[in-house]
mmCIF file of C-alpha atoms in Angstrom:
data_model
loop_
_atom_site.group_PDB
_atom_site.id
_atom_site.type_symbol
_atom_site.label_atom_id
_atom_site.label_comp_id
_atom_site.label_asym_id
_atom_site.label_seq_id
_atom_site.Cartn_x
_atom_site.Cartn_y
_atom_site.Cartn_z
ATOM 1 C CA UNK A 17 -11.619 -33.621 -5.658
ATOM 2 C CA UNK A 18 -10.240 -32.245 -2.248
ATOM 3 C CA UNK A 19 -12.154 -29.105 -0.560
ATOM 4 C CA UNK A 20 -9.561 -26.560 -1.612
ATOM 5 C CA UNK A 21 -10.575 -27.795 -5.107
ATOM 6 C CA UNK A 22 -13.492 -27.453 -5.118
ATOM 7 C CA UNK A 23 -13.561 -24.174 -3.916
ATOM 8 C CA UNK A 24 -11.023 -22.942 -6.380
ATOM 9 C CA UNK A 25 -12.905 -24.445 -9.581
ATOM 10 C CA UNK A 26 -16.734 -22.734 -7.667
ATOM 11 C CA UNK A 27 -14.798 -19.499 -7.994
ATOM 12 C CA UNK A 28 -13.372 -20.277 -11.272
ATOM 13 C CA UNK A 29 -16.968 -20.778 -12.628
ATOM 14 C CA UNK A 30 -18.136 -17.515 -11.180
ATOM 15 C CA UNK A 31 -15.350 -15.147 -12.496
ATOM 16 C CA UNK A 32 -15.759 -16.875 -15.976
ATOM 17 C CA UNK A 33 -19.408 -15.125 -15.576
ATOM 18 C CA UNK A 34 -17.110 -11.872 -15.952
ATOM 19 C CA UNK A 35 -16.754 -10.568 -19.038
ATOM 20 C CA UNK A 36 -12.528 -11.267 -19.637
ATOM 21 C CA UNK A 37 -11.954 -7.283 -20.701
ATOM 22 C CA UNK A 38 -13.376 -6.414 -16.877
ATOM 23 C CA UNK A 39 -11.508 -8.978 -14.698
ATOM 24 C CA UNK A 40 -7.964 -7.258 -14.453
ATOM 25 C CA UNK A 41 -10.029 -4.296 -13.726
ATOM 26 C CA UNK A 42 -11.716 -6.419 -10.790
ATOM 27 C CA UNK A 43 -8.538 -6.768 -9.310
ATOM 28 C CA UNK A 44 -6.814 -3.481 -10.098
ATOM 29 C CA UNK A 45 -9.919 -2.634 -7.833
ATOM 30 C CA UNK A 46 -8.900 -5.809 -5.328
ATOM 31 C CA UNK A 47 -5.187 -4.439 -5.157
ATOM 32 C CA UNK A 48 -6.497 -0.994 -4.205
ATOM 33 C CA UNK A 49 -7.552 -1.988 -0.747
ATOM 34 C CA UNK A 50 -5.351 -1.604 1.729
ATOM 35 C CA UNK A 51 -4.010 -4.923 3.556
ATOM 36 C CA UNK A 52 -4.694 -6.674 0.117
ATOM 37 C CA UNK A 53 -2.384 -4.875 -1.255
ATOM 38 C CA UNK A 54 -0.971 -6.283 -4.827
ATOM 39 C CA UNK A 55 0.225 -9.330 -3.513
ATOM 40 C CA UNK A 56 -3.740 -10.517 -2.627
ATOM 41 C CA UNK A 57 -5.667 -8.813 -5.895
ATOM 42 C CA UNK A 58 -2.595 -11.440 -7.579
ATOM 43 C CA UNK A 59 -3.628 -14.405 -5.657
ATOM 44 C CA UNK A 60 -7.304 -13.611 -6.015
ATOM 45 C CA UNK A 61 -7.108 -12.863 -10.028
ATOM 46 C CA UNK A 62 -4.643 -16.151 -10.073
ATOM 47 C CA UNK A 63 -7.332 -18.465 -8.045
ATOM 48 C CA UNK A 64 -10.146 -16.855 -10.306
ATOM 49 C CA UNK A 65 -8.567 -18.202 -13.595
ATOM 50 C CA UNK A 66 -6.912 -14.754 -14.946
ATOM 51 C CA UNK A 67 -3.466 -15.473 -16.761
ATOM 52 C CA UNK A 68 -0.615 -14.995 -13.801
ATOM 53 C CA UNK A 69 1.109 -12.431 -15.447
ATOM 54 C CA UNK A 70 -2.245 -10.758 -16.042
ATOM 55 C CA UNK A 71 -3.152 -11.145 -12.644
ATOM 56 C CA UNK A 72 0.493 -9.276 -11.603
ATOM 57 C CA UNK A 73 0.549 -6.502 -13.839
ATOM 58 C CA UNK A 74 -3.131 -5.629 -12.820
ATOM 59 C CA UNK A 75 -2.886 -6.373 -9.009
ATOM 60 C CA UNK A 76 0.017 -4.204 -9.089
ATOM 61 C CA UNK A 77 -1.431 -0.870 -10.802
ATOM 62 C CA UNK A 78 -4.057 -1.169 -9.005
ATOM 63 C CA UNK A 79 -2.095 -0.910 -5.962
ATOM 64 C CA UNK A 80 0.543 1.662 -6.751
ATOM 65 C CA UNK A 81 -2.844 4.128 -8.628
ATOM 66 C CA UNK A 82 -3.989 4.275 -5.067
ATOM 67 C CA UNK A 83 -0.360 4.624 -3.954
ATOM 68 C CA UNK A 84 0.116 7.786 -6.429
ATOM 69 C CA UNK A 85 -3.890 8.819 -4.894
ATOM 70 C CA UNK A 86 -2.821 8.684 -1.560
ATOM 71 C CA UNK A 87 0.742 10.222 -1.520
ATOM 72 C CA UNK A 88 -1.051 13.386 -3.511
ATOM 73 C CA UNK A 89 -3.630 13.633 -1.175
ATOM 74 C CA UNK A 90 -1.090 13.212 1.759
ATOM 75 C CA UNK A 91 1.328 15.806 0.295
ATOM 76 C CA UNK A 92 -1.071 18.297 -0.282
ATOM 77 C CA UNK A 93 -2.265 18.052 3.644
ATOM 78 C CA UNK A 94 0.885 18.160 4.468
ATOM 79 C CA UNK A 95 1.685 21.822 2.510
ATOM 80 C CA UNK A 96 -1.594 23.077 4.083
ATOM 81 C CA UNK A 97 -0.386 22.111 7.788
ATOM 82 C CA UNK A 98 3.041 23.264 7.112
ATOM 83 C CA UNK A 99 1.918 26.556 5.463
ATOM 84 C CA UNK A 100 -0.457 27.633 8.238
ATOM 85 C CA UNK A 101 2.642 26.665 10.952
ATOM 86 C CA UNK A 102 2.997 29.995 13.497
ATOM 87 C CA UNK A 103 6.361 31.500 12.775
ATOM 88 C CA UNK A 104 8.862 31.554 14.743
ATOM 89 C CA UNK A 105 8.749 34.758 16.074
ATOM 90 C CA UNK A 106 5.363 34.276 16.983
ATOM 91 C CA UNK A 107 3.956 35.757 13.967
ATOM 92 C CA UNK A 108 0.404 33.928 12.627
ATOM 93 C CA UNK A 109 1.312 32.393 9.060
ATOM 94 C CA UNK A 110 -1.622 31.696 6.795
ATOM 95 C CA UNK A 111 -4.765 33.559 6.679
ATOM 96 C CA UNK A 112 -3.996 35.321 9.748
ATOM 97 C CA UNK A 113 -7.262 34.576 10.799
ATOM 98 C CA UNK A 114 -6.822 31.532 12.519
ATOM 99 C CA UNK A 115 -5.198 31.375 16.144
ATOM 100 C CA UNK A 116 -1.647 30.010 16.718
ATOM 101 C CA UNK A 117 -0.944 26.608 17.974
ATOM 102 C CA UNK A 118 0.558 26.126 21.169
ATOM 103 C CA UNK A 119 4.077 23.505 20.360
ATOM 104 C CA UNK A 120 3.826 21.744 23.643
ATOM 105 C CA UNK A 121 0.121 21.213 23.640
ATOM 106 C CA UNK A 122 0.546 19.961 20.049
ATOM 107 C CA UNK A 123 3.332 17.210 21.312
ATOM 108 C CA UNK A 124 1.029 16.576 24.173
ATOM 109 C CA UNK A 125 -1.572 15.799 21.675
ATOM 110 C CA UNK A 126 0.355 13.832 19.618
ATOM 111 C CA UNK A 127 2.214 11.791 22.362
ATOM 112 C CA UNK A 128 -1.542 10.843 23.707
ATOM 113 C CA UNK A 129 -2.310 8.064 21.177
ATOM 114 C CA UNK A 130 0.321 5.274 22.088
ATOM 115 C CA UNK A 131 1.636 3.768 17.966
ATOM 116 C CA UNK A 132 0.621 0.500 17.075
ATOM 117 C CA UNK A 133 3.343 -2.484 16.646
ATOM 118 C CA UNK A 134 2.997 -2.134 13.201
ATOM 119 C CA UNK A 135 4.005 1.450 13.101
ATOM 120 C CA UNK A 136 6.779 1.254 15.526
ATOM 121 C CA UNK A 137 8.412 -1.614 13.616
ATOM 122 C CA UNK A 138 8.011 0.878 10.280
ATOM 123 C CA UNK A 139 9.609 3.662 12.220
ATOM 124 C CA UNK A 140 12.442 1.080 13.477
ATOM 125 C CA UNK A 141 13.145 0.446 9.708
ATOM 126 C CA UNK A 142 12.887 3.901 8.439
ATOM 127 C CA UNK A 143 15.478 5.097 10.700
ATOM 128 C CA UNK A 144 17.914 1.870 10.035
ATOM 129 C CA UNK A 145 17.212 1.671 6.311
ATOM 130 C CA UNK A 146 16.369 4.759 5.009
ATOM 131 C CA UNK A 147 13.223 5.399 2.826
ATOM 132 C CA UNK A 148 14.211 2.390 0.177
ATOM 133 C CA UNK A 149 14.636 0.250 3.147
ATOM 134 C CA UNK A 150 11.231 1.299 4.666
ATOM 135 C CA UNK A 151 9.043 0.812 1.217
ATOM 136 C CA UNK A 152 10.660 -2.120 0.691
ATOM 137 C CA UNK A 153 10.399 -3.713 4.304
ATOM 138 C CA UNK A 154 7.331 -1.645 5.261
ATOM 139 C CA UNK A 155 4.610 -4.183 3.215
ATOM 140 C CA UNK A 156 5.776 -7.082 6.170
ATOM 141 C CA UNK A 157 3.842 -4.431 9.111
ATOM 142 C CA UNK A 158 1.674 -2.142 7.418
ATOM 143 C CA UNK A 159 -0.038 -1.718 3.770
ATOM 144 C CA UNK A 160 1.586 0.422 0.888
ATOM 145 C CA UNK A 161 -1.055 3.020 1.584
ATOM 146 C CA UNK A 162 -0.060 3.419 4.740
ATOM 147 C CA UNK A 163 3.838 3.574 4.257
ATOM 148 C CA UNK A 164 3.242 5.424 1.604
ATOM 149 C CA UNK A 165 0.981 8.355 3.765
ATOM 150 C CA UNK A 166 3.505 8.140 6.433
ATOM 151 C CA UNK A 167 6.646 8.992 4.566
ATOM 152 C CA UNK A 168 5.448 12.256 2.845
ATOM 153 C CA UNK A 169 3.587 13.140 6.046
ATOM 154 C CA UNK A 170 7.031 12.977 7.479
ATOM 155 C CA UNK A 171 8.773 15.146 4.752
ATOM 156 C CA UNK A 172 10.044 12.946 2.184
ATOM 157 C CA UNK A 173 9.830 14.072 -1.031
ATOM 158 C CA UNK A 174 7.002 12.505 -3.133
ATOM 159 C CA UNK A 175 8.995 11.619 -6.212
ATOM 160 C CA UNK A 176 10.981 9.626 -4.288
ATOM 161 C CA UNK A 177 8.157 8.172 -2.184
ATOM 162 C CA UNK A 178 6.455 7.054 -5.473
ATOM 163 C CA UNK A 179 10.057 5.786 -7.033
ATOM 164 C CA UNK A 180 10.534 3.334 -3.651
ATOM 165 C CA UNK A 181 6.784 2.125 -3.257
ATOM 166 C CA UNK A 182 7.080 1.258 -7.159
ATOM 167 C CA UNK A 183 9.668 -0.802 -6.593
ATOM 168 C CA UNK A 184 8.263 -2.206 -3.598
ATOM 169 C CA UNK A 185 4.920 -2.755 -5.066
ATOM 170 C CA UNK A 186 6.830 -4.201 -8.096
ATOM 171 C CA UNK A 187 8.617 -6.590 -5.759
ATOM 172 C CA UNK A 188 6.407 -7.516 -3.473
ATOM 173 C CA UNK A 189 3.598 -8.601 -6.272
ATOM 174 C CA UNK A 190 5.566 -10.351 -8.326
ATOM 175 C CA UNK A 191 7.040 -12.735 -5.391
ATOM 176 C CA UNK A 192 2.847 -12.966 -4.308
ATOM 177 C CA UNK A 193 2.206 -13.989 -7.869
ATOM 178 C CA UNK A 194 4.746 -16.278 -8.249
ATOM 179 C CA UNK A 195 4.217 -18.047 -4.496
ATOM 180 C CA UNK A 196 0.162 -17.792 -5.631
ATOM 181 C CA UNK A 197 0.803 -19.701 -9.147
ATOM 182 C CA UNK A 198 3.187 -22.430 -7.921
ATOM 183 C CA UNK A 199 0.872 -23.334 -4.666
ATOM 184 C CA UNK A 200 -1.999 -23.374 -7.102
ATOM 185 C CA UNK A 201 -0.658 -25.584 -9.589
ATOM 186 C CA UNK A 202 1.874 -27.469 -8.141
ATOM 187 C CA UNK A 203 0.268 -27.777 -4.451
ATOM 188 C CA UNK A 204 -3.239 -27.769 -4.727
ATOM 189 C CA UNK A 205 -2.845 -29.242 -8.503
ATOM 190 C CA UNK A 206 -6.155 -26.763 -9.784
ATOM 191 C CA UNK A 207 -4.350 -24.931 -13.266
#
C-alpha cells in the first residue's frame, strides 16, 4: 500500500467514527471557508468515504449558504454607506449628525492600499466579461466569498449576484468532484 493510501484509508477510518447523518454537514461546514470553497469540502468529503454525489451537493450548499450570508451582509453595508453619502449640494444625508466626507480625501484613502494580483485579475474579468463572466472566472483568483462581497459592494444587484455565484458554485464543484473521484479511484486506486 503506497503512502497516499495509506493516508486516504487513516482518514477513511476516522470519518467512519462520524455518525453518517453529520458528515455532509462536516463539509457543508468545510465548503464554507473561504479558499476551500466547494470544490475542497468535495474532495475532502470524497477522500473521507462520503458518496461523491453526496460529497457535491453538500460541499456546494455549504458554499453558496455563506455566499447568500455574505452578499446580505455586504448589501446591507453597502445601503448604510450609500445612504449616509453627503449630497451633492453639500447637504449632510443621514442622521445629520455625522460630518461630511471630503471626495478627494476618500479617493486618497482608497488609492493608498495598492490591490492584490488576485483582485486586479477579478477586476480585469469583470470589466471584459461582465458579472457572469466574473463569478464564473473569479473562483481561478479569489474565493466565492470574496467575488461575491466585491460585486454588490460595487453595485450589482444581489439577485443577480446570487443567480451567477450559483451557477459558478454549481460549476465549479461539480468539475472538483468529478476531478476528486476519478484521481481517487482511478489514480490513487483507494474507492
Amino acid at each position: 500500500m503506497s503512502p497516499i493510501e495509506q493516508l486516504i484509508s487513516n482518514f477513511q477510518e476516522l470519518v467512519a467514527h462520524v455518525p453518517e447523518i453529520v458528515q455532509p454537514f462536516i463539509i457543508m461546514l468545510a465548503g464554507a471557508i473561504p479558499f476551500i470553497d466547494g470544490e475542497g469540502a468535495a474532495l475532502i468529503g470524497i477522500a473521507g468515504g462520503v458518496h461523491p454525489i453526496v460529497a457535491g451537493v453538500a460541499a456546494a450548499t455549504g458554499n453558496f449558504l455563506c455566499v447568500l450570508l455574505v452578499v446580505a451582509l455586504t448589501s446591507r453595508a453597502r445601503t448604510a454607506i450609500v445612504d449616509r453619502r453627503p449630497s451633492p449640494v453639500g447637504v449632510s444625508g443621514g442622521s445629520g449628525a455625522r460630518p461630511s466626507v471630503d471626495g478627494a480625501a476618500f479617493q486618497e484613502t482608497a488609492t493608498a492600499n495598492p490591490e492584490s494580483k488576485g483582485r486586479q485579475r477579478f477586476n480585469r474579468w469583470l470589466v471584459r466579461f461582465g458579472v457572469p463572466g466574473a463569478s464564473i472566472l473569479g473562483p481561478l483568483a479569489i474565493p466565492t466569498q470574496i467575488t461575491s462581497a466585491i460585486l454588490v459592494g460595487g453595485g450589482t444587484p444581489r439577485r443577480w449576484v446570487l443567480l451567477w455565484q450559483a451557477i459558478a458554485i454549481v460549476i465549479w464543484t461539480s468539475i472538483g468532484t468529478v476531478a476528486a473521484w476519478a484521481a481517487l479511484t482511478i489514480v490513487v486506486g483507494v474507492s
